Coordinates of C-alpha atoms and ligand atoms in Angstrom, one line a residue:
X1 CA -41.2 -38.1 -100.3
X2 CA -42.8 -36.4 -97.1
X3 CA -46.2 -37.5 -95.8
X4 CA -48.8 -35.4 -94.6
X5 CA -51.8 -36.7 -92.2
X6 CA -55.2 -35.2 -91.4
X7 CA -57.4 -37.1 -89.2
X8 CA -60.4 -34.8 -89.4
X9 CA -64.1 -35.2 -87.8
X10 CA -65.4 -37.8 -90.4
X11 CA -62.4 -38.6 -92.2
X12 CA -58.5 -40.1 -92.2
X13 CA -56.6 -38.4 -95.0
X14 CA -52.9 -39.7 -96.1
X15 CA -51.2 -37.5 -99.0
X16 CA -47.4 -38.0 -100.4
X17 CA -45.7 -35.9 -101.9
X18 CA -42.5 -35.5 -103.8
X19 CA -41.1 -32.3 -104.2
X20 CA -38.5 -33.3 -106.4
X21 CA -41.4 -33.3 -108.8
X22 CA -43.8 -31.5 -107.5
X23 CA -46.1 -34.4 -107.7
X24 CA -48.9 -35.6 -105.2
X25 CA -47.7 -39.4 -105.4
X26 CA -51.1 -40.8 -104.0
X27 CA -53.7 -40.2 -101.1
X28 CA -56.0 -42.2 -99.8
X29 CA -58.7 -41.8 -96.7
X30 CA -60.7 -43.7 -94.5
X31 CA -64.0 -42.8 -93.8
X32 CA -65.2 -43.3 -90.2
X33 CA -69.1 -43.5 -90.5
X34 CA -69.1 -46.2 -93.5
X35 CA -65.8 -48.0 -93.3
X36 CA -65.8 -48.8 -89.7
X37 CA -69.3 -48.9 -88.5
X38 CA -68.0 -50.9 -85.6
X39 CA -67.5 -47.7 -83.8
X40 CA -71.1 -46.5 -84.1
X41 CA -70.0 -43.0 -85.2
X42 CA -71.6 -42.6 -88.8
X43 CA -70.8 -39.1 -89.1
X44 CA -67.5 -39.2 -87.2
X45 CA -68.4 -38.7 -83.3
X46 CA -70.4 -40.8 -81.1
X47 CA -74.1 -39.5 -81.3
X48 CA -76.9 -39.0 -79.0
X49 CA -74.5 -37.2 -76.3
X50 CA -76.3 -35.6 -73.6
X51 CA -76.3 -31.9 -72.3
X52 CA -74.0 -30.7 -75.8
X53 CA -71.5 -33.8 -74.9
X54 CA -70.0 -34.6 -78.4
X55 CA -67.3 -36.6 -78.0
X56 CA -64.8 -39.3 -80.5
X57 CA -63.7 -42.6 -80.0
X58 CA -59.8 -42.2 -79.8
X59 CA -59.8 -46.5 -80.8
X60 CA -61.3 -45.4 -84.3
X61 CA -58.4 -43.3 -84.9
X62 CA -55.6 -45.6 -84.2
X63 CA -57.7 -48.1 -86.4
X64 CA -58.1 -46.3 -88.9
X65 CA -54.4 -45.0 -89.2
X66 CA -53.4 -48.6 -89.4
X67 CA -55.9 -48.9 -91.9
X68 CA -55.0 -46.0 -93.7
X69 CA -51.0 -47.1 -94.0
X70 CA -51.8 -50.3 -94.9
X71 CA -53.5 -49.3 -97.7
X72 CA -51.1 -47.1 -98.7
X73 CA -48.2 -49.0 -98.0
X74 CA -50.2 -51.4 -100.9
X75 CA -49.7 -48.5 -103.3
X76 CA -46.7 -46.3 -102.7
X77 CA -43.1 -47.4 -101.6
X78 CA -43.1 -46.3 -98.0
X79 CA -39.2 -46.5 -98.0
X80 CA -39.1 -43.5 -99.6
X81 CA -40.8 -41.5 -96.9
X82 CA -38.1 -38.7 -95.5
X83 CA -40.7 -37.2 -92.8
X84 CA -44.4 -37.2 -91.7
X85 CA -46.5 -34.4 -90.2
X86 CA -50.1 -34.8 -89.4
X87 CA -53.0 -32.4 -88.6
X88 CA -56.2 -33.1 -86.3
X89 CA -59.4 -31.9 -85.9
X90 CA -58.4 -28.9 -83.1
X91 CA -60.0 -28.5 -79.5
X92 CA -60.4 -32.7 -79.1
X93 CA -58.7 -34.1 -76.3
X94 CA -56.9 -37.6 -75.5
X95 CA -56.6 -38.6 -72.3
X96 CA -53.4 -41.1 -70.9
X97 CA -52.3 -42.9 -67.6
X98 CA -49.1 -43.5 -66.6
X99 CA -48.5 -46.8 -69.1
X100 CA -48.7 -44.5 -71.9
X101 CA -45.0 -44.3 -72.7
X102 CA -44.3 -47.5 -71.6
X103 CA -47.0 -49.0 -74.1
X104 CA -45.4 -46.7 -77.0
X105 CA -42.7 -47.7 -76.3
X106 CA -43.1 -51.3 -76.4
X107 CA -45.7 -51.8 -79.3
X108 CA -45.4 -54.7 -81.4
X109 CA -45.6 -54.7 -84.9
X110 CA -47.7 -58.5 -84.8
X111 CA -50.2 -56.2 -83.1
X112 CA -52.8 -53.6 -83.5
X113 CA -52.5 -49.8 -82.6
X114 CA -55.6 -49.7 -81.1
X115 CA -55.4 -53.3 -79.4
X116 CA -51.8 -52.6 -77.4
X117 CA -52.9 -48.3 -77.2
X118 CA -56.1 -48.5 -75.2
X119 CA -55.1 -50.0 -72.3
X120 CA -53.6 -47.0 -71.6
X121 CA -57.0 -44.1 -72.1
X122 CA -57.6 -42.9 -68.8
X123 CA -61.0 -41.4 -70.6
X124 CA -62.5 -43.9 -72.7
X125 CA -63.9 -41.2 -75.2
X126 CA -62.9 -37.9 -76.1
X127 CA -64.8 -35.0 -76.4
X128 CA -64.0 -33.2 -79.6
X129 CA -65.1 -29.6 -81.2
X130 CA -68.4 -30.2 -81.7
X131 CA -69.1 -30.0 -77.7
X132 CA -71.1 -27.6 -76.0
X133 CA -71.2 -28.9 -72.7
X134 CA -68.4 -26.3 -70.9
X135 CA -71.1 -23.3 -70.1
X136 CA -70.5 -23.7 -66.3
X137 CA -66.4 -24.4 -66.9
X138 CA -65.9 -21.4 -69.1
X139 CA -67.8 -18.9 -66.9
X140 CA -65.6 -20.3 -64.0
X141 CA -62.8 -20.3 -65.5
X142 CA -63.3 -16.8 -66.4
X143 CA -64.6 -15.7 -63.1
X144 CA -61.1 -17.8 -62.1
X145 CA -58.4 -15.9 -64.3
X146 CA -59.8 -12.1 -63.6
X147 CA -62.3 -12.1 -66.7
X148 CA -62.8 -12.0 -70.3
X149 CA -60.4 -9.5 -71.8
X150 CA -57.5 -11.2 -69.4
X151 CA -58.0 -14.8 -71.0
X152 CA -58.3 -13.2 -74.4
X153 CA -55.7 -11.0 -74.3
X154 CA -53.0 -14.1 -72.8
X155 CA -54.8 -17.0 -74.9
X156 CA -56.1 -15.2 -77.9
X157 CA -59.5 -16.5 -77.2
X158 CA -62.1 -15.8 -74.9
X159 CA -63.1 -19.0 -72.6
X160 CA -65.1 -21.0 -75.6
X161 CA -67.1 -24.2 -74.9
X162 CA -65.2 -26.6 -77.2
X163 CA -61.7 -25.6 -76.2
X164 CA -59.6 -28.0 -74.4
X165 CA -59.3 -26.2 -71.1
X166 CA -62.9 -26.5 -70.2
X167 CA -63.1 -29.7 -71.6
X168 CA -60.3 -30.4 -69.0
X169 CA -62.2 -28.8 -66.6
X170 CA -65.4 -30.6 -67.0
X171 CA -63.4 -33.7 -66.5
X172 CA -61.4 -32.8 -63.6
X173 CA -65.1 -31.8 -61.9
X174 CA -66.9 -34.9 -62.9
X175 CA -65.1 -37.8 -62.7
X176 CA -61.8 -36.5 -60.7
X177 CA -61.0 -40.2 -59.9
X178 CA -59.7 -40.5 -63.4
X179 CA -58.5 -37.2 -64.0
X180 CA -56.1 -38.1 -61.1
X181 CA -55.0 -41.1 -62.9
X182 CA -55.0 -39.2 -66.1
X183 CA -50.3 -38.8 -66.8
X184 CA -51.2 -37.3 -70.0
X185 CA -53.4 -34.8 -71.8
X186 CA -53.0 -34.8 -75.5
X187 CA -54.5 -33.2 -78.6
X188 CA -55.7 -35.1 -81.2
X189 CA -52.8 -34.1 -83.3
X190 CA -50.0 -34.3 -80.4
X191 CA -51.8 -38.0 -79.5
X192 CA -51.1 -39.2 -83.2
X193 CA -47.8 -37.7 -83.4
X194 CA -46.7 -39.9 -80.1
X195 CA -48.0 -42.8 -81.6
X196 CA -45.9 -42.4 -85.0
X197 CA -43.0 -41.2 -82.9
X198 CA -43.3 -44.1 -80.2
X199 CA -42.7 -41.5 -77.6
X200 CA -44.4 -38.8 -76.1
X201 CA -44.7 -35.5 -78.8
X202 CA -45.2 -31.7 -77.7
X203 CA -47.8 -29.7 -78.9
X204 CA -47.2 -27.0 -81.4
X205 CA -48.6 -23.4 -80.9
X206 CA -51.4 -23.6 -84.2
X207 CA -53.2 -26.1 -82.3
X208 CA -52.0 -25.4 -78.5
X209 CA -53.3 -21.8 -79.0
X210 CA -56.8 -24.0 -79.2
X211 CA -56.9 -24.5 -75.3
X212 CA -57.7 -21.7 -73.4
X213 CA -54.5 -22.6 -71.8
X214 CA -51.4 -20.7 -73.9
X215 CA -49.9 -17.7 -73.6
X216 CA -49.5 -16.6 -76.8
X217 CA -46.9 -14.3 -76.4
X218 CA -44.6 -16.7 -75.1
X219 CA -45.8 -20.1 -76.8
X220 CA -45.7 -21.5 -73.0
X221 CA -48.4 -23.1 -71.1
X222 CA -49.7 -19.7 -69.0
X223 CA -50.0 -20.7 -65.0
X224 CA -53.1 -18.1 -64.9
X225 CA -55.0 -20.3 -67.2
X226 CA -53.5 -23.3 -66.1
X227 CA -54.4 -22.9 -62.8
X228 CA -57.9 -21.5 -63.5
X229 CA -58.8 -24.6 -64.9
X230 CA -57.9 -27.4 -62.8
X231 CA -55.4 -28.7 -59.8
X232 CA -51.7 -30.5 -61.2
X233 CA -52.5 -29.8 -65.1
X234 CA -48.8 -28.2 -66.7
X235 CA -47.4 -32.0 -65.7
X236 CA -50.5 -33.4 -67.4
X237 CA -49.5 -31.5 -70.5
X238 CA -47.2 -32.1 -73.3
X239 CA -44.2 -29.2 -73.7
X240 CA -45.1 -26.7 -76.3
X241 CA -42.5 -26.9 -79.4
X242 CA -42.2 -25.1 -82.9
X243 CA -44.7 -26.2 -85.7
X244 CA -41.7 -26.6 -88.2
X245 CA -39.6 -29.1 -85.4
X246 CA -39.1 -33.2 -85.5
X247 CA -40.5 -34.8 -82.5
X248 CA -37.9 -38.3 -83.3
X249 CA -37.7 -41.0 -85.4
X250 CA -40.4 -43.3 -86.3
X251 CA -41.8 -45.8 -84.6
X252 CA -40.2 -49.4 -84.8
X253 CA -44.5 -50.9 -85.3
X254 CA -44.2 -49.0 -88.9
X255 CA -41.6 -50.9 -90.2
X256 CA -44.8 -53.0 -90.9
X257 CA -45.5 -50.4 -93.3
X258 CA -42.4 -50.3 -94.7
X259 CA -41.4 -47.0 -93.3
X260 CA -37.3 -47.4 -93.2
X261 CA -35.8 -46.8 -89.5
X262 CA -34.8 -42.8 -90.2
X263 CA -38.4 -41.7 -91.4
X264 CA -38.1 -38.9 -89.2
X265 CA -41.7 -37.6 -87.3
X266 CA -42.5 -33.7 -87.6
X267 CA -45.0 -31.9 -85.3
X268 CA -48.5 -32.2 -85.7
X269 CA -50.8 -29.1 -85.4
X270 CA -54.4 -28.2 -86.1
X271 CA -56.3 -28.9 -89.4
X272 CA -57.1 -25.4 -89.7
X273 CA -53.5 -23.8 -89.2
X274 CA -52.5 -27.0 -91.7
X275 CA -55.1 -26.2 -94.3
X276 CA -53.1 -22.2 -93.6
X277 CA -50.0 -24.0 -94.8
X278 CA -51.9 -26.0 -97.5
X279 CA -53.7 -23.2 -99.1
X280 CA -50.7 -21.4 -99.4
X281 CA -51.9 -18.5 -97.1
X282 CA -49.8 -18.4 -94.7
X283 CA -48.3 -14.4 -95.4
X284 CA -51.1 -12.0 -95.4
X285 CA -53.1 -11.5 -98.5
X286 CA -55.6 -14.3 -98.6
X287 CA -58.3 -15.3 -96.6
X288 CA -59.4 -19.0 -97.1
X289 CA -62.7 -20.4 -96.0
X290 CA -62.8 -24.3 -95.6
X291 CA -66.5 -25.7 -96.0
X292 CA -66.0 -29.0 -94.4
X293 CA -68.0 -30.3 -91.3
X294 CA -67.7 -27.3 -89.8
X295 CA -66.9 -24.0 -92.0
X296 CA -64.4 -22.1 -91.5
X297 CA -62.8 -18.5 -91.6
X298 CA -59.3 -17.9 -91.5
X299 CA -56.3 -15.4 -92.5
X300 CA -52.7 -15.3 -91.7
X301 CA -52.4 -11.9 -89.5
X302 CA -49.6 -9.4 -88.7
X303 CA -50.3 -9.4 -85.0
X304 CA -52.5 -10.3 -82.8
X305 CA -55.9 -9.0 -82.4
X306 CA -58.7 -10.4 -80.5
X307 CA -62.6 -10.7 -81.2
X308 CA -64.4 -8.2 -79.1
X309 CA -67.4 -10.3 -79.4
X310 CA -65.2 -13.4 -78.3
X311 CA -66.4 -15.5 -81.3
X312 CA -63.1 -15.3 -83.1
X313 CA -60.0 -16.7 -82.5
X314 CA -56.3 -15.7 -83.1
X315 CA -54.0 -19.4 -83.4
X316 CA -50.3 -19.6 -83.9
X317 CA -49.7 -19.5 -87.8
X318 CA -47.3 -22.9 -88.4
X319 CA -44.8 -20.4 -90.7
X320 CA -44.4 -18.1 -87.8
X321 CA -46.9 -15.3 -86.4
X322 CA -50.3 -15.6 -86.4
X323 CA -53.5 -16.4 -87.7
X324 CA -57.1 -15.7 -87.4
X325 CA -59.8 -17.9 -87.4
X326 CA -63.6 -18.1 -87.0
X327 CA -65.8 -21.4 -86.6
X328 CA -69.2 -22.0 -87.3
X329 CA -70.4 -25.3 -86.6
X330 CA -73.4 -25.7 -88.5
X331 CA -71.5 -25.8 -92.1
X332 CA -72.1 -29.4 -94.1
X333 CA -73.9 -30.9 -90.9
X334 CA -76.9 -27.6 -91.6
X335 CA -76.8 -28.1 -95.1
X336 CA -77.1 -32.1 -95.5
X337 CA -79.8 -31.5 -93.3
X338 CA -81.6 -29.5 -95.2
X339 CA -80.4 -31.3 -98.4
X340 CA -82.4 -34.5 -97.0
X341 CA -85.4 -32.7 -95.9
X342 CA -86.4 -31.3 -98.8
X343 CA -85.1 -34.8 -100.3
X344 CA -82.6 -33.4 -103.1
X345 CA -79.3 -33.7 -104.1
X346 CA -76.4 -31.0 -104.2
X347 CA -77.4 -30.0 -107.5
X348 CA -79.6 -28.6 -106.1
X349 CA -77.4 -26.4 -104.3
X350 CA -75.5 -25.4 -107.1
X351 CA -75.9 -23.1 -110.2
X352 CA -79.0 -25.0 -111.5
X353 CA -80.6 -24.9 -108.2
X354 CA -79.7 -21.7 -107.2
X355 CA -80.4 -19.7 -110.8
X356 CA -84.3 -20.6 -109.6
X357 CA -83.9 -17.8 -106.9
X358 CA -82.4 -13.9 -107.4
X359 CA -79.5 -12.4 -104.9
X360 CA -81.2 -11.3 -101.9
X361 CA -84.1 -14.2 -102.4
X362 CA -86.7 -11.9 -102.1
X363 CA -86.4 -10.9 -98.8
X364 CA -86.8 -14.5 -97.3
X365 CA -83.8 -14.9 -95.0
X366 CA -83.0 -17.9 -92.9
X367 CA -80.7 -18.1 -89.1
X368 CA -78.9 -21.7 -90.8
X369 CA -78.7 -23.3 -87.5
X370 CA -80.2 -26.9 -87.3
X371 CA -78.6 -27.7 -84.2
X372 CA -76.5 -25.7 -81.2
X373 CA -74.3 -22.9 -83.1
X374 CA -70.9 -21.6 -81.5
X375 CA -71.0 -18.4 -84.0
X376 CA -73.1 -16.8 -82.6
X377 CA -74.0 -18.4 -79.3
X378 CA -77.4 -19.9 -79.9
X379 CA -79.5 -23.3 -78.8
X380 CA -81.2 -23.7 -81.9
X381 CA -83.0 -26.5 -82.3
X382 CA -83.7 -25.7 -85.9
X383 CA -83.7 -22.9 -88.5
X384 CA -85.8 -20.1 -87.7
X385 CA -87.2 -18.7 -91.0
X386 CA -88.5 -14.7 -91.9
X387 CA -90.4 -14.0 -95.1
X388 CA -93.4 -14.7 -97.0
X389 CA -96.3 -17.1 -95.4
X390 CA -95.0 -19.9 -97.9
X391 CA -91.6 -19.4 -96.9
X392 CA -91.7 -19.5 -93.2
X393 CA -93.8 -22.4 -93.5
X394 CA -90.7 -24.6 -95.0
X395 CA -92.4 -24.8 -98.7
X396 CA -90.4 -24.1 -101.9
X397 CA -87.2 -25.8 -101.9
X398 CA -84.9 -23.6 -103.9
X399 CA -86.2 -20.4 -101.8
X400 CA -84.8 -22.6 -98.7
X401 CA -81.7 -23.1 -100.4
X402 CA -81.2 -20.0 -100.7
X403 CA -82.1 -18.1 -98.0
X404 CA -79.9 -21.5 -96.2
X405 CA -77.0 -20.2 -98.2
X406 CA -77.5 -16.7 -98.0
X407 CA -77.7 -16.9 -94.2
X408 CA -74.4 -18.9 -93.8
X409 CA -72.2 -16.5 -96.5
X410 CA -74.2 -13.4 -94.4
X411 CA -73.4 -14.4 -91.4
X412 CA -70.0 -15.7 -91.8
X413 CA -69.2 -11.9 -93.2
X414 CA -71.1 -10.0 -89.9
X415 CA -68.7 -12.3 -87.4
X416 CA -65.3 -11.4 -89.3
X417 CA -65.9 -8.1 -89.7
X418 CA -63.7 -7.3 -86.6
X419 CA -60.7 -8.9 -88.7
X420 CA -60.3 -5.0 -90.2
X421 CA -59.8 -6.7 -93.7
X422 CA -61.1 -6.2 -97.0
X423 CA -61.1 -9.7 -98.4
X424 CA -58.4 -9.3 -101.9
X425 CA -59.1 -12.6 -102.8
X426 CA -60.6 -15.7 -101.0
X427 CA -59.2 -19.5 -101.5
X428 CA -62.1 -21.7 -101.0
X429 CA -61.5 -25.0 -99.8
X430 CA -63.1 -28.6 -97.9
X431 CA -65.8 -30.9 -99.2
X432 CA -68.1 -28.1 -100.2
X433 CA -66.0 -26.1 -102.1
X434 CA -66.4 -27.7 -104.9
X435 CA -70.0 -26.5 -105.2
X436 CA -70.0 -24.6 -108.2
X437 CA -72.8 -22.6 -107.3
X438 CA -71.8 -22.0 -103.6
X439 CA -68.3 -20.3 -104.6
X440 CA -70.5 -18.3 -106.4
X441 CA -72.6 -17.1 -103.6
X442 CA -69.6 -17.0 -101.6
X443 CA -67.9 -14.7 -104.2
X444 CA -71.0 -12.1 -104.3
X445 CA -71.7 -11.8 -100.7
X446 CA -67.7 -11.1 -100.2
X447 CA -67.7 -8.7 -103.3
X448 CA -63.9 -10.4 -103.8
X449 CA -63.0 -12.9 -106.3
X450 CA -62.8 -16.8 -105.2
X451 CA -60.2 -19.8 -105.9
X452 CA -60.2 -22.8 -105.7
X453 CA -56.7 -24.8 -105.6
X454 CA -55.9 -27.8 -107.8
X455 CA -55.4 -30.0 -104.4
X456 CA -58.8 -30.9 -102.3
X457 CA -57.2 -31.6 -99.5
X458 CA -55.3 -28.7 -98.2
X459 CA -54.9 -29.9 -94.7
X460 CA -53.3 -33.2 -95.2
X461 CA -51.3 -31.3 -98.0
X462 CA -50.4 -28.5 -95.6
X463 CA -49.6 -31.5 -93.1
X464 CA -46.9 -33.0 -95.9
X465 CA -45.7 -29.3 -96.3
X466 CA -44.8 -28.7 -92.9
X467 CA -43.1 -32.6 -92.8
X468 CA -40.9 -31.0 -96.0
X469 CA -40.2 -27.6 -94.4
X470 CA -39.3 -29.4 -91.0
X471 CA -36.9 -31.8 -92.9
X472 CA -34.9 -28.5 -93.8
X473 CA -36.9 -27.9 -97.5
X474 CA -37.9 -24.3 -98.0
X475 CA -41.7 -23.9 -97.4
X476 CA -42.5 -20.9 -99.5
X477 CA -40.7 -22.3 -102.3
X478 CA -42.8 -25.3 -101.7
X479 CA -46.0 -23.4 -101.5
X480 CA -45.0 -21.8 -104.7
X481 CA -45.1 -25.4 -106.3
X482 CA -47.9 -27.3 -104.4
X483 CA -50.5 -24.4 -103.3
X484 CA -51.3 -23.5 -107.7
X485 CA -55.1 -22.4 -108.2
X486 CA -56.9 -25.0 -110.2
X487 CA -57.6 -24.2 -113.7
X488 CA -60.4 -21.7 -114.5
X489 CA -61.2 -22.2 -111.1
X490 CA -61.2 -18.2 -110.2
X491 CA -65.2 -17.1 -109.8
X492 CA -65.1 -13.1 -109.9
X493 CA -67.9 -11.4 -107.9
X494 CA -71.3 -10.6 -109.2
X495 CA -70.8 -6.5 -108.9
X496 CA -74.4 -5.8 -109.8
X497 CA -75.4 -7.7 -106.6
X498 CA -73.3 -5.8 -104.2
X499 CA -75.7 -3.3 -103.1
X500 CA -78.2 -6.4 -103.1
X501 CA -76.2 -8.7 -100.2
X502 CA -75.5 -4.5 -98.2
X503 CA -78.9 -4.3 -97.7
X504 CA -79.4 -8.7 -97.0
X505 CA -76.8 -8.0 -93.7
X506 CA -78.5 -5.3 -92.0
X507 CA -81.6 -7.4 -92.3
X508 CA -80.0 -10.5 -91.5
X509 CA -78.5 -8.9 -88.0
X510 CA -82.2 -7.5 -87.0
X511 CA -83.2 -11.0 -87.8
X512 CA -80.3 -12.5 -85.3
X513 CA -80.9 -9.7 -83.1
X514 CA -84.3 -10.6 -82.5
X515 CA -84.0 -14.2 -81.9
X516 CA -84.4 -15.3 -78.5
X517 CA -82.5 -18.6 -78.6
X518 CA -79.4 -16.1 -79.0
X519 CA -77.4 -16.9 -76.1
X520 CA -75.6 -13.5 -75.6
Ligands
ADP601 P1 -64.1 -32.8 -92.9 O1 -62.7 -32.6 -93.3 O2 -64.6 -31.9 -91.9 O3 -64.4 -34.2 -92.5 P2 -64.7 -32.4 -95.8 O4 -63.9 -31.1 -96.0 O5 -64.1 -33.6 -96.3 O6 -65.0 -32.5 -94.2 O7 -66.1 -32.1 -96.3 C1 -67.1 -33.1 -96.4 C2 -68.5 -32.6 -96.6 O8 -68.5 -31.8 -97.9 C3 -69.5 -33.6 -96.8 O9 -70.0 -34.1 -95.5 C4 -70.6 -32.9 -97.6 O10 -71.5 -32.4 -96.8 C5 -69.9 -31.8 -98.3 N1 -69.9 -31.9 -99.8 C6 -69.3 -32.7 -100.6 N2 -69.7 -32.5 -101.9 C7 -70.5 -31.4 -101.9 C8 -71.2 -30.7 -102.9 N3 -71.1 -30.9 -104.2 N4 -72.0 -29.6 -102.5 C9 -72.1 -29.3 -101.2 N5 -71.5 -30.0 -100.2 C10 -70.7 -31.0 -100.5
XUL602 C1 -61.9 -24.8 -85.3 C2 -62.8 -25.9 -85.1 C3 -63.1 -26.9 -86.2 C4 -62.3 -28.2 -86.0 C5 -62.7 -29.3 -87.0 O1 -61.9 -24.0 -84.2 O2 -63.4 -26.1 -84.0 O3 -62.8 -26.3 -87.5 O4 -60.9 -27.9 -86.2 O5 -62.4 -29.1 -88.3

């Protein structure tokens, strides 16, 4: 069996699998928010963060992977285990002294992870993707490495608030006492890796091409960037080693588990370039979108081309090449919102709720950002709302479902427009996607036909896919097995709405045009 592990903004995810049968054996997560409140992070990050600070408690993760195994461990015979891989919510940051490796090294399985681990944070928190603090540290390092086009054409991003360089940066500026003390920065996904590994783990290029810090050309740290960002960091940083590689054996600790002593430990990478992997898109052909906390947009690509606008993003693709990928950050967190202000429940949002309204909702349109937005810019403190008086003055709940919906879908085509492709055939995945009525939507504003896959979880599964492939199994014959559209689950578009959602974009742009909390 091979194990795959997502620890993602609200959640802790493991899935096995057993190829031999194709079978998912069992998963099981751990919720942050209501299964360890002792962290005060109800929706996964520690709230009330000043100045766009969002960051994680790195203690809740390494609780809640104990918690996670032990549970499983209750269910599944963790003998059987050949590899594990892992994916992590991308951009987040662990930071290490010196005892790191010594404390890895040494842990002891009458102990907790987190109890013998945190000893060792040189950063008691971690700031994760949802940060916006970086403004200053992106412009500088900008200014730093000779401009925007130069760090998007050696990074594959443009400096971006919630990638890890500036998030380094901001560190090194403000508290440079314990950046200095700081022997290790890891990702998320490198950090858990090191801690199933017992030893330090590299970082692979899906989730290192996340940091404004690697060349992607050469899948090495760049010195440019490097040095743009701040004094001594490439022996700070992890090496940079193939997705599909084995960092070592596991850790003696998860004999606890009953892991056996040869359970080898994969790479880790990104949830995004895992859910790639998981969807079974990672050759050109499909473009998935993942409604989870954040939403998604992402496609495998043949090479590498860069956002203009420096909103999108080009990541290392775990089965070689590369991939694109566009974030918006108000996905679930704008829709519960809305959800509990008009005091409803999904159905609501789905074909019931939506059937009250027509395509195009009458010419109401809504910019769907309740909070700070990262596609585009913007520091919105809530939606801002164009149509009739009763509409813009928050009234009629399916009309702001709609027009909540409409502007996501809308505005999630204008930004990946730059992409160049005509969208064949979309896999839909995350919490969302199960929403019958918002695949629909999804389906008509695309004009391409939408799937869903039989599997939820495409990022722990693409995690247990690259543990297989690692391991020396075949991953596209894999795919072939795991990756199988669910049942019926294929929506096809709407085509009588088509000219309906042409005209909706043009006035959705004037509408984002116009708006002066547009940070440009
Ligand atoms: P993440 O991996 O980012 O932690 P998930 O992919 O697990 O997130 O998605 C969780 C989110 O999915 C929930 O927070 C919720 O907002 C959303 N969700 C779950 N069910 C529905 C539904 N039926 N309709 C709309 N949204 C839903
Ligand atoms: C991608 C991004 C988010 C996180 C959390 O760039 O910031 O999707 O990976 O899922």
């Amino acid at each position: 069996m091979f194990l795959g592990i997502d620890s993602s903004t609200q959640s802790l995810t493991g899935l096995l699998i057993d190829p031999a049968t194709g079978q998912i054996v069992q998963q099981t997560s751990v919720n942050f928010g209501s299964e360890l409140p002792q962290f005060g992070s109800p929706s996964g990050f520690i709230p009330g963060g000043k100045d766009g600070e969002v960051h994680g408690d790195p203690q809740m993760w390494l609780e809640a992977l104990d918690l996670m195994l032990s549970r499983l461990s209750a269910v599944a015979d963790l003998s059987k285990v050949v590899a594990i891989a892992g994916s992590g919510q991308q951009h987040g940051s662990v930071y290490l002294d010196a005892t790191f490796n010594e404390r890895l090294a040494a842990l002891d399985a009458a102990g907790t992870l987190s109890g013998q681990l945190s000893p060792a944070f040189s950063r008691a928190t971690s700031p994760i993707w949802m940060d916006t603090s970086t403004g200053a540290e992106c412009a500088e390092i900008t200014a730093a490495a000779g401009g925007d086009e130069m760090i998007r054409k050696i990074s594959g991003s443009a400096a971006i608030e919630r990638f890890t360089g500036p998030q380094i940066r901001r560190f090194f500026k403000t508290d440079p006492e314990s950046y200095a003390r700081t022997a290790r920065v890891h990702l998320i996904s490198s950090f858990l890796a090191s801690v199933l590994a017992g030893k330090d783990a590299a970082i692979d290029p899906g989730d290192g091409s996340g940091m404004n810090l690697m060349d992607l050309a050469s899948s090495d740290w760049s010195d440019l960037l490097l040095d743009a960002t701040a004094p001594g960091l490439r022996a700070k940083l992890p090496a940079v080693a193939p997705t599909q590689s084995i960092t070592g054996t596991i850790a003696p600790y998860f004999s606890k588990y009953g892991f056996s002593s040869s359970c080898k430990v994969a790479r880790f990478t990104g949830d995004n370039p895992a859910s790639l992997v998981g969807m079974g898109a990672t050759a050109p052909g499909n473009i998935v979108i993942s409604l989870g906390t954040s939403d998604t947009f992402f496609a495998a690509m043949e090479g590498p081309k860069t956002d203009p606008a420096g909103f999108g993003h080009v990541f290392g693709n775990p089965a070689g090449g590369f991939m694109s990928l566009i974030c918006f950050r108000n996905g679930s967190l704008a829709r519960e919102a809305l959800r509990d202000e008009l005091g409803v429940d999904w159905s609501a949002f789905d074909v019931e709720g939506l059937a009250l309204t027509a395509p195009g909702n009458a010419g109401n349109r809504m910019l769907p950002f309740f909070g700070p937005e990262i596609t585009p810019r913007g520091d919105f403190d809530g939606p801002v709302r164009k149509g009739d008086a009763e509409f813009e003055s928050g009234a009629n709940p399916p009309v702001q479902i709609r027009a909540l919906l409409e502007g996501q879908f809308l505005n999630m085509r204008l930004h990946s427009q730059w992409i160049g492709v005509k969208a064949d055939r979309i896999r839909l995945t995350g919490g969302a996607s199960q929403n019958n009525g918002i695949a629909r939507l999804v389906a008509d504003i695309f004009q391409a036909p939408v799937e869903r896959l039989a599997i939820g979880n495409s990022a722990a599964l693409g995690a247990a896919l690259i543990a297989a492939a690692a391991a020396g199994e075949d991953l596209a014959k894999l795919q072939a097995v795991f990756c199988t559209t669910a049942e019926d689950s294929r929506i096809e578009p709407d085509r009588s709405t088509a000219a309906v959602y042409d005209e909706a974009i043009v006035s959705y742009a004037g509408l984002l045009k116009s708006n002066p909390q547009l940070i440009s």
